[in-house]
PDB file of C-alpha atoms in Angstrom:
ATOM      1  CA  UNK A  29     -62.750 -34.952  37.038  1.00 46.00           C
ATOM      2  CA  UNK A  30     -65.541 -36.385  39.125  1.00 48.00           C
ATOM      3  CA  UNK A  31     -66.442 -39.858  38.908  1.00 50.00           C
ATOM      4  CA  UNK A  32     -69.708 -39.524  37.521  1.00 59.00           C
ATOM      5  CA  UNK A  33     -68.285 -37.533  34.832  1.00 57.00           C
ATOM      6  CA  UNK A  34     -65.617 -39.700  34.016  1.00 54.00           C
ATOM      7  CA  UNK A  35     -68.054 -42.765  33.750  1.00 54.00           C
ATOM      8  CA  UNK A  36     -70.252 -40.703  31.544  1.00 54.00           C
ATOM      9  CA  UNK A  37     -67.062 -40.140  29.231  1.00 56.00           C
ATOM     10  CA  UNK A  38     -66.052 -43.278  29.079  1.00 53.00           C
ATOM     11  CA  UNK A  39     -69.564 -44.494  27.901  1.00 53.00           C
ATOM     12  CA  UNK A  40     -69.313 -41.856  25.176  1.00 54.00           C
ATOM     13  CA  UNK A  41     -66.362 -42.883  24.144  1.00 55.00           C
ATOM     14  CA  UNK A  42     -67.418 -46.319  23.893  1.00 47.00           C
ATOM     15  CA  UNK A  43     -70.008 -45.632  21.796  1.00 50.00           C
ATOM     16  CA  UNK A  44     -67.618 -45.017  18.781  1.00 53.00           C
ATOM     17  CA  UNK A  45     -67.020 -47.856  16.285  1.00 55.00           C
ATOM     18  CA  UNK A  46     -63.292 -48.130  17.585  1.00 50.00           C
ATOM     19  CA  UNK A  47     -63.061 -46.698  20.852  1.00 51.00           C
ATOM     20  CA  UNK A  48     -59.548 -45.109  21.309  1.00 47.00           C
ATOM     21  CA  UNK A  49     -58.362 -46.271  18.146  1.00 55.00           C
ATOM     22  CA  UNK A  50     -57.847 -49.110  20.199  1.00 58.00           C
ATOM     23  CA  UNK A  51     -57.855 -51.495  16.595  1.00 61.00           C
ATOM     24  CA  UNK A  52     -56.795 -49.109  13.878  1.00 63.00           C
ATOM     25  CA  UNK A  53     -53.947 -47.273  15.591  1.00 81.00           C
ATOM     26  CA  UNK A  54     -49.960 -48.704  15.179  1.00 89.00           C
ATOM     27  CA  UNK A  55     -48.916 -47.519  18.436  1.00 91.00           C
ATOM     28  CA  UNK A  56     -52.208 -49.380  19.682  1.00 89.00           C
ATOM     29  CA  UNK A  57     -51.573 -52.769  18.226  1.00 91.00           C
ATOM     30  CA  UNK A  58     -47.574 -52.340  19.755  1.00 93.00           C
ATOM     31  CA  UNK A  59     -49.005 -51.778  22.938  1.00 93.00           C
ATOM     32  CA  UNK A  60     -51.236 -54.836  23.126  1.00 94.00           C
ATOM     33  CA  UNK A  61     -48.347 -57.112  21.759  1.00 96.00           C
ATOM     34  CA  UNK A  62     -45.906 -55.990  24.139  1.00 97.00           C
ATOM     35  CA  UNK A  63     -48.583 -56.187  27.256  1.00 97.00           C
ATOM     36  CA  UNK A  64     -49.285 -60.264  25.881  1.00 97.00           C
ATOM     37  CA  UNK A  65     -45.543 -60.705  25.548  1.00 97.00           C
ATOM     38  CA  UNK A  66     -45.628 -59.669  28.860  1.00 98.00           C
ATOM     39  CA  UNK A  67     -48.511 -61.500  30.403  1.00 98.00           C
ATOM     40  CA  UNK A  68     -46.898 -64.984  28.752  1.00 97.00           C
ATOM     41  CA  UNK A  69     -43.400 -64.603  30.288  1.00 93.00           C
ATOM     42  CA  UNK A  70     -44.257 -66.487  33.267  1.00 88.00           C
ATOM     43  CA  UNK A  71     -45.467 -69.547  31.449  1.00 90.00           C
ATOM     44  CA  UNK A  72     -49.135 -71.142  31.143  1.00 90.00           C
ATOM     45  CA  UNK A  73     -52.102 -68.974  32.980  1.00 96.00           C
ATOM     46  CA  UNK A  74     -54.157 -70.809  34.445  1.00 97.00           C
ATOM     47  CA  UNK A  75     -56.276 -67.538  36.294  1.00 98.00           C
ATOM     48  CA  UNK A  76     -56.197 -64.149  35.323  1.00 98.00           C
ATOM     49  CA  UNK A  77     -58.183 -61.018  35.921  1.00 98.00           C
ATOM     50  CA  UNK A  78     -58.514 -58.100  33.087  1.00 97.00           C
ATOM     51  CA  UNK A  79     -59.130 -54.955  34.687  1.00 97.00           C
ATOM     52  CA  UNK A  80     -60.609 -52.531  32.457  1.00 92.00           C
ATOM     53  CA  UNK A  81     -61.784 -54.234  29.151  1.00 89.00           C
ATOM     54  CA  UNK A  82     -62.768 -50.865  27.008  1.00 85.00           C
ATOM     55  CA  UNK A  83     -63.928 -52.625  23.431  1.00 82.00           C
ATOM     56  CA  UNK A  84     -62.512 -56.174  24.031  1.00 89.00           C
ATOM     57  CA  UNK A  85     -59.324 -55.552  21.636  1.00 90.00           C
ATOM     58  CA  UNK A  86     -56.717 -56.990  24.427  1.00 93.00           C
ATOM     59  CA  UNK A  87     -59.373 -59.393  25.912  1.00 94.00           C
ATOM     60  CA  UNK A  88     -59.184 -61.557  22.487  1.00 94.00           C
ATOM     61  CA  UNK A  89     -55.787 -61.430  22.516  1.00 94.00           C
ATOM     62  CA  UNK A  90     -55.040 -62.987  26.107  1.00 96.00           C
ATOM     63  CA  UNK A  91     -58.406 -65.070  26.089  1.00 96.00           C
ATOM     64  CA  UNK A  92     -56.951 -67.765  24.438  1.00 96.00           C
ATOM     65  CA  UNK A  93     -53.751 -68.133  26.591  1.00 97.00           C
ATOM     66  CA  UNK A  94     -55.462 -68.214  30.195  1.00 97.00           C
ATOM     67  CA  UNK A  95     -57.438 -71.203  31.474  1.00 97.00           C
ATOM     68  CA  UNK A  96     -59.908 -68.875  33.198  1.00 97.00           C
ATOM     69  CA  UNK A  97     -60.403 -65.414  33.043  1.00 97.00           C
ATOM     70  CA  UNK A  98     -62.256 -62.858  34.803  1.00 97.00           C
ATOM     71  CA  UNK A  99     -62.706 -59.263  33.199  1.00 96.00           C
ATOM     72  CA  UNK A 100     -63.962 -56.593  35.335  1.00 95.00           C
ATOM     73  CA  UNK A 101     -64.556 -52.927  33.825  1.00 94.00           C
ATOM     74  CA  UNK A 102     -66.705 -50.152  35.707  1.00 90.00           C
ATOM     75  CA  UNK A 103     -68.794 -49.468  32.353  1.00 88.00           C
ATOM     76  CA  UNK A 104     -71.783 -51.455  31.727  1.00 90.00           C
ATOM     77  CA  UNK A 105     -70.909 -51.021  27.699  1.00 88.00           C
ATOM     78  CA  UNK A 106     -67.650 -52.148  27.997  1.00 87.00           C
ATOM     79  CA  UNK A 107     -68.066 -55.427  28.967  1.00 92.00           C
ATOM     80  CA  UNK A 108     -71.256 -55.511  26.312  1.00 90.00           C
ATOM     81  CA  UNK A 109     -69.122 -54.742  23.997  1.00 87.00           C
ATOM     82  CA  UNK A 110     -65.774 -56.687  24.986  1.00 88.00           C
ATOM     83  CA  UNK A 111     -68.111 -59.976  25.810  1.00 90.00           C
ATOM     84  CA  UNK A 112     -69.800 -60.094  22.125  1.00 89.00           C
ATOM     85  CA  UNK A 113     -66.577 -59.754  20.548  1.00 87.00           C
ATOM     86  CA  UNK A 114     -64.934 -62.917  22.424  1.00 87.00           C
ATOM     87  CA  UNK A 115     -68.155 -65.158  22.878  1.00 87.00           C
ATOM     88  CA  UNK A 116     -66.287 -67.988  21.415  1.00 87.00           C
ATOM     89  CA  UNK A 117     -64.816 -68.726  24.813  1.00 89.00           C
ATOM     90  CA  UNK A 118     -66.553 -70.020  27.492  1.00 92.00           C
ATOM     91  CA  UNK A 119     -63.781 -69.690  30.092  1.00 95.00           C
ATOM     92  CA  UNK A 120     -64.285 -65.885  30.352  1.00 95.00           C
ATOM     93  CA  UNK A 121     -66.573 -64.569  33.452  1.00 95.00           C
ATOM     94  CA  UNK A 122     -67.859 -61.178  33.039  1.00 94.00           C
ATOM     95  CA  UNK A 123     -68.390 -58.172  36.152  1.00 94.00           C
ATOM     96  CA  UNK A 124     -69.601 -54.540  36.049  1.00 94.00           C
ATOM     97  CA  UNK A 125     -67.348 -53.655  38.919  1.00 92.00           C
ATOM     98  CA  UNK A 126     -65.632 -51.193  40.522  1.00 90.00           C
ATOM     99  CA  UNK A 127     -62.088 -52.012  40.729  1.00 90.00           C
ATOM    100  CA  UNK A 128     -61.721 -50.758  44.760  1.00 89.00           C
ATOM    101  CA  UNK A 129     -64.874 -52.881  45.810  1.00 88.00           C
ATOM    102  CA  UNK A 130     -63.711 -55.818  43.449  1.00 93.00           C
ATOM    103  CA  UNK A 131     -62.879 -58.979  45.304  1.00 94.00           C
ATOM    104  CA  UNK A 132     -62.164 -62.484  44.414  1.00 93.00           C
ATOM    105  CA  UNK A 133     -61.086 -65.054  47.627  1.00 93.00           C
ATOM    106  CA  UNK A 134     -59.388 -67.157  44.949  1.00 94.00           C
ATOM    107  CA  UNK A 135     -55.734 -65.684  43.689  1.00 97.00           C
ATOM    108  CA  UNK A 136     -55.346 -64.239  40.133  1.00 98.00           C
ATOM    109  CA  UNK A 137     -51.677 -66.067  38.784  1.00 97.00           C
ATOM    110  CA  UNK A 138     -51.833 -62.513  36.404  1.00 98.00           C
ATOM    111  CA  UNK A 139     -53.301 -59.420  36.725  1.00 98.00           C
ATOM    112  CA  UNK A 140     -53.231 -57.041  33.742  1.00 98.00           C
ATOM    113  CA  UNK A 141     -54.096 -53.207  34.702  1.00 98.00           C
ATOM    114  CA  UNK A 142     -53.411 -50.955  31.639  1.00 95.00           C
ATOM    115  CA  UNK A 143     -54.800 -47.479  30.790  1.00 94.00           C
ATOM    116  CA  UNK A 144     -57.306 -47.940  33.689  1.00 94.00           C
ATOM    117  CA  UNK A 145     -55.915 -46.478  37.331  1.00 96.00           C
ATOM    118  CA  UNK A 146     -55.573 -42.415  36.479  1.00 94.00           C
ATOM    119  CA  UNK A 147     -59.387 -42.302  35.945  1.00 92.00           C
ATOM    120  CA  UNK A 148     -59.711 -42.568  39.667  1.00 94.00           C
ATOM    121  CA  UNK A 149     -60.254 -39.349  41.441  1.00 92.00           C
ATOM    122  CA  UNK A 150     -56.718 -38.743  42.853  1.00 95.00           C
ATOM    123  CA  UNK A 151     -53.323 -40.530  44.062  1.00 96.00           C
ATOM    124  CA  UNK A 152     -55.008 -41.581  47.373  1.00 96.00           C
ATOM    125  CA  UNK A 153     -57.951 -43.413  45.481  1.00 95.00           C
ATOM    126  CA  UNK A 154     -55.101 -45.235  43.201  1.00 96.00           C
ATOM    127  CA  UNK A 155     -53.185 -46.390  45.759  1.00 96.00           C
ATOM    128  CA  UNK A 156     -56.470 -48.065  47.746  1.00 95.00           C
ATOM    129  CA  UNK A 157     -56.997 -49.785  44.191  1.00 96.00           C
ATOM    130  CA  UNK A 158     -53.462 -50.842  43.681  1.00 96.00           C
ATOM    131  CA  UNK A 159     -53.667 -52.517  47.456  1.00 95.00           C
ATOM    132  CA  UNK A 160     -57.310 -54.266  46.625  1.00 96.00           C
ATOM    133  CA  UNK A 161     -55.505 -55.873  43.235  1.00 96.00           C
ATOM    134  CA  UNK A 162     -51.956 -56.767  45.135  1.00 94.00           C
ATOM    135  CA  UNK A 163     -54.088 -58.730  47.578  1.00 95.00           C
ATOM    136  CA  UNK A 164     -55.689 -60.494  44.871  1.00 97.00           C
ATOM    137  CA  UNK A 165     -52.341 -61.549  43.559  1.00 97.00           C
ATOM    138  CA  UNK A 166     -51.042 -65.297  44.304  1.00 97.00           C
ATOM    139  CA  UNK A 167     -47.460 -65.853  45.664  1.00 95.00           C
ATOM    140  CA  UNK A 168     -44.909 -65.512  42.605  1.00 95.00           C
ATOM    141  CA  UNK A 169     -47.687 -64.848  40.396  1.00 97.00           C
ATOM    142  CA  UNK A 170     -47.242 -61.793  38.018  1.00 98.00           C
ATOM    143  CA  UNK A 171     -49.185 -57.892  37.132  1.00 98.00           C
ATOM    144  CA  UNK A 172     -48.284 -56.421  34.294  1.00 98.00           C
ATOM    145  CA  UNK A 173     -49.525 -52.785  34.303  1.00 98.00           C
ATOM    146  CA  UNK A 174     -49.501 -49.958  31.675  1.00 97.00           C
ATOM    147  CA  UNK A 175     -50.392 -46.217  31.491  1.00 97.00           C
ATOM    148  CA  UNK A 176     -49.508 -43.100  29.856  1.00 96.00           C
ATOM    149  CA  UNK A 177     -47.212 -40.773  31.598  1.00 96.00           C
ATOM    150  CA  UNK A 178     -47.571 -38.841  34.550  1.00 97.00           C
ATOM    151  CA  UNK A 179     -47.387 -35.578  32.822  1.00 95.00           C
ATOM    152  CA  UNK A 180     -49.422 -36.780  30.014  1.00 95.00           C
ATOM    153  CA  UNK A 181     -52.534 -37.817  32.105  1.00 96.00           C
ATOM    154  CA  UNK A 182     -51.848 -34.492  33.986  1.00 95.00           C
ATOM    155  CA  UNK A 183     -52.378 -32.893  30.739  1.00 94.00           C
ATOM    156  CA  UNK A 184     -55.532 -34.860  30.463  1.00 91.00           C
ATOM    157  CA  UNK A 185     -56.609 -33.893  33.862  1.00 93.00           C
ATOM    158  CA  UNK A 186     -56.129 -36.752  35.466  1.00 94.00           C
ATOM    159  CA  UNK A 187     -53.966 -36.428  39.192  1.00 96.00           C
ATOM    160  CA  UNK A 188     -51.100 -38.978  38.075  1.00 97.00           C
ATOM    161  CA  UNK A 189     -50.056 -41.595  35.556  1.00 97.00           C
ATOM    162  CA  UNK A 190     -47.288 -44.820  34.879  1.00 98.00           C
ATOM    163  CA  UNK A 191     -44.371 -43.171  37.097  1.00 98.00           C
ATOM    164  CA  UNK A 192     -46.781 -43.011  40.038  1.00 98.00           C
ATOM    165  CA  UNK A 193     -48.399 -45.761  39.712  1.00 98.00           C
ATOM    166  CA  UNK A 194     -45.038 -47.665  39.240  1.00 98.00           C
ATOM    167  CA  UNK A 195     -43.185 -46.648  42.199  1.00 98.00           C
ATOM    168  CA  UNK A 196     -46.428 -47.412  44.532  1.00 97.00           C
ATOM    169  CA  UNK A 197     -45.907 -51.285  42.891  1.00 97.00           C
ATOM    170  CA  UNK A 198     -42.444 -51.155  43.320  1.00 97.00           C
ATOM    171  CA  UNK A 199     -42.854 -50.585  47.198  1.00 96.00           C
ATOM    172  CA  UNK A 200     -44.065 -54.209  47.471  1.00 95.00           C
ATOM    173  CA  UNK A 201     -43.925 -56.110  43.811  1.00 97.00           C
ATOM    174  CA  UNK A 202     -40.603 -57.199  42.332  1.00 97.00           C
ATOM    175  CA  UNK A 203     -40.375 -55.323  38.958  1.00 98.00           C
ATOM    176  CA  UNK A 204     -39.496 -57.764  35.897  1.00 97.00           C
ATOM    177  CA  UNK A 205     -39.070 -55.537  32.801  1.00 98.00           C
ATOM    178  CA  UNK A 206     -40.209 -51.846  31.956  1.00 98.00           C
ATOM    179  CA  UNK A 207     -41.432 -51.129  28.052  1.00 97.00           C
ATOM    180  CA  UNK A 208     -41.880 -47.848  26.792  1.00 96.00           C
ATOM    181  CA  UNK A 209     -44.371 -47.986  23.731  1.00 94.00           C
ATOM    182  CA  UNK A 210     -44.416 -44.124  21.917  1.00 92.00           C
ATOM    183  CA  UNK A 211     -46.154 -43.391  18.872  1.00 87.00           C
ATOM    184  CA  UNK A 212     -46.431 -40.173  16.474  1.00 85.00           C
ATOM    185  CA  UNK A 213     -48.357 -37.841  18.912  1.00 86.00           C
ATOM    186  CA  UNK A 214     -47.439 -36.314  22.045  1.00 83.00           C
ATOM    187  CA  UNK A 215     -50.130 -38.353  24.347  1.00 84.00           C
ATOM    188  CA  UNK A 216     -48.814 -41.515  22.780  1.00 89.00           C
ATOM    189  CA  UNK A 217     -46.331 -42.352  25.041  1.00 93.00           C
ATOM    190  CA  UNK A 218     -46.900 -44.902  27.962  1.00 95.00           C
ATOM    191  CA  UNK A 219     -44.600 -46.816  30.357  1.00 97.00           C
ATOM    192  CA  UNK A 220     -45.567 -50.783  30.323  1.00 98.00           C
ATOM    193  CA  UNK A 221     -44.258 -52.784  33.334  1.00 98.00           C
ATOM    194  CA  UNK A 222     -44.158 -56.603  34.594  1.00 98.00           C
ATOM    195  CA  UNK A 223     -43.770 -57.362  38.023  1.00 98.00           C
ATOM    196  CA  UNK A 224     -43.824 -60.437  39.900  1.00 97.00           C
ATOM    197  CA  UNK A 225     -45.390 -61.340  43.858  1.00 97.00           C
ATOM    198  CA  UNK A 226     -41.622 -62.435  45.328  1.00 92.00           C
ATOM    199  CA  UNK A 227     -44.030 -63.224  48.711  1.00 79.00           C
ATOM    200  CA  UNK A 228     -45.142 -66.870  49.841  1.00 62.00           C
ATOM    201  CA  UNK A 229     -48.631 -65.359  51.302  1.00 60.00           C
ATOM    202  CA  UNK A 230     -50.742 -62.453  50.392  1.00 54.00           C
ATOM    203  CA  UNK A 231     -49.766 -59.354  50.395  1.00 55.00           C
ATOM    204  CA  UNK A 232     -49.620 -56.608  52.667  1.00 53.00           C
ATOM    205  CA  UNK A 233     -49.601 -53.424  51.207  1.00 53.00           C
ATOM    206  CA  UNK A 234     -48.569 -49.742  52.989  1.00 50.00           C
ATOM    207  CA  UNK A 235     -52.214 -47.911  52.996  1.00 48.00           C
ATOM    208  CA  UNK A 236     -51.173 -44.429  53.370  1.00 43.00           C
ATOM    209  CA  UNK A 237     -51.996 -41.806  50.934  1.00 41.00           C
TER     210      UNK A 237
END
């Protein structure tokens, strides 16, 4: 799917009073508990990055846990949406952004990328975005990442999903714990994981495709 497309989708989508049956679905709400279980194993946040907000329903959950965060989402109704819904807090900075050009000098202590990576173009594209966020990541500090499965975003016509994805973080991230959230349909299965920066600098990360 070409980019343009995909952002026209996702605005579509967006448009719907719960996008993705991000707040009504069981397998949904699972999901977003076991990602903040995940985010809050290493202790207090003090600065996180979001990537990919959709409708704000994770947002309000790890809002009030992090000292700052920034959310970044390549759909100008996203973060309209997402930033309404949480306006309570003050500590929450808001970018349109693409997450490949996305850059912050300051490290993130977590990084949470879920449902987000297998709308870029192909594995090439994914792995240039998993290298921009692993460089964004402070020494010991932790990413907790979630998609649907490699054959299931196939399916969707996407080029890969979690076990790709996964093994490209594994090369340089130490993995923590894996979740597998399923539901009652066949696309709702996805692989959660929580890894950790075992590095005392930034990160270098292998570029090849």
């Amino acid at each position: 799917m070409k980019l343009d497309e995909t952002r026209a989708s996702l605005e579509r989508e967006l448009a719907a009073d719960d996008p993705w049956r991000l707040d009504g679905n069981p397998f949904e709400r699972e999901r977003h508990a076991q990602m903040l279980r995940l985010s809050l194993s290493n202790g207090a946040i003090r600065n996180a990055l979001e990537v990919g907000c959709a409708a704000g329903a994770f947002t309000e959950k790890l809002a009030p846990h992090c000292e700052r965060l920034t959310v970044v989402d390549v759909a100008p109704r996203a973060i309209a949406r997402a930033s309404l819904r949480t306006k309570q807090w003050s500590h929450v900075t808001w970018l349109v952004s693409d997450i490949e050009q996305f850059w912050r000098a300051e490290p993130f202590d977590l990084i949470v990328v879920a449902e987000v990576l297998y709308y870029l173009r192909d594995v090439a594209e994914m792995r240039r975005a998993v290298g921009n966020l692993m460089r964004m990541l402070a020494p010991n500090g932790h990413l907790v990442f979630g998609s649907a499965r490699d054959a299931t975003c196939r399916g969707w016509g996407h080029a890969a999903g979690a076990e790709t994805i996964i093994a490209m973080l594994s090369e340089t991230l130490v993995e923590v714990e894996r979740v597998q959230c399923q539901g009652e349909s066949a696309n709702e299965d996805c692989l959660l994981a929580c890894f950790r920066n075992s590095n005392r600098s930034s990160l270098p990360f292998k570029n090849q495709s």
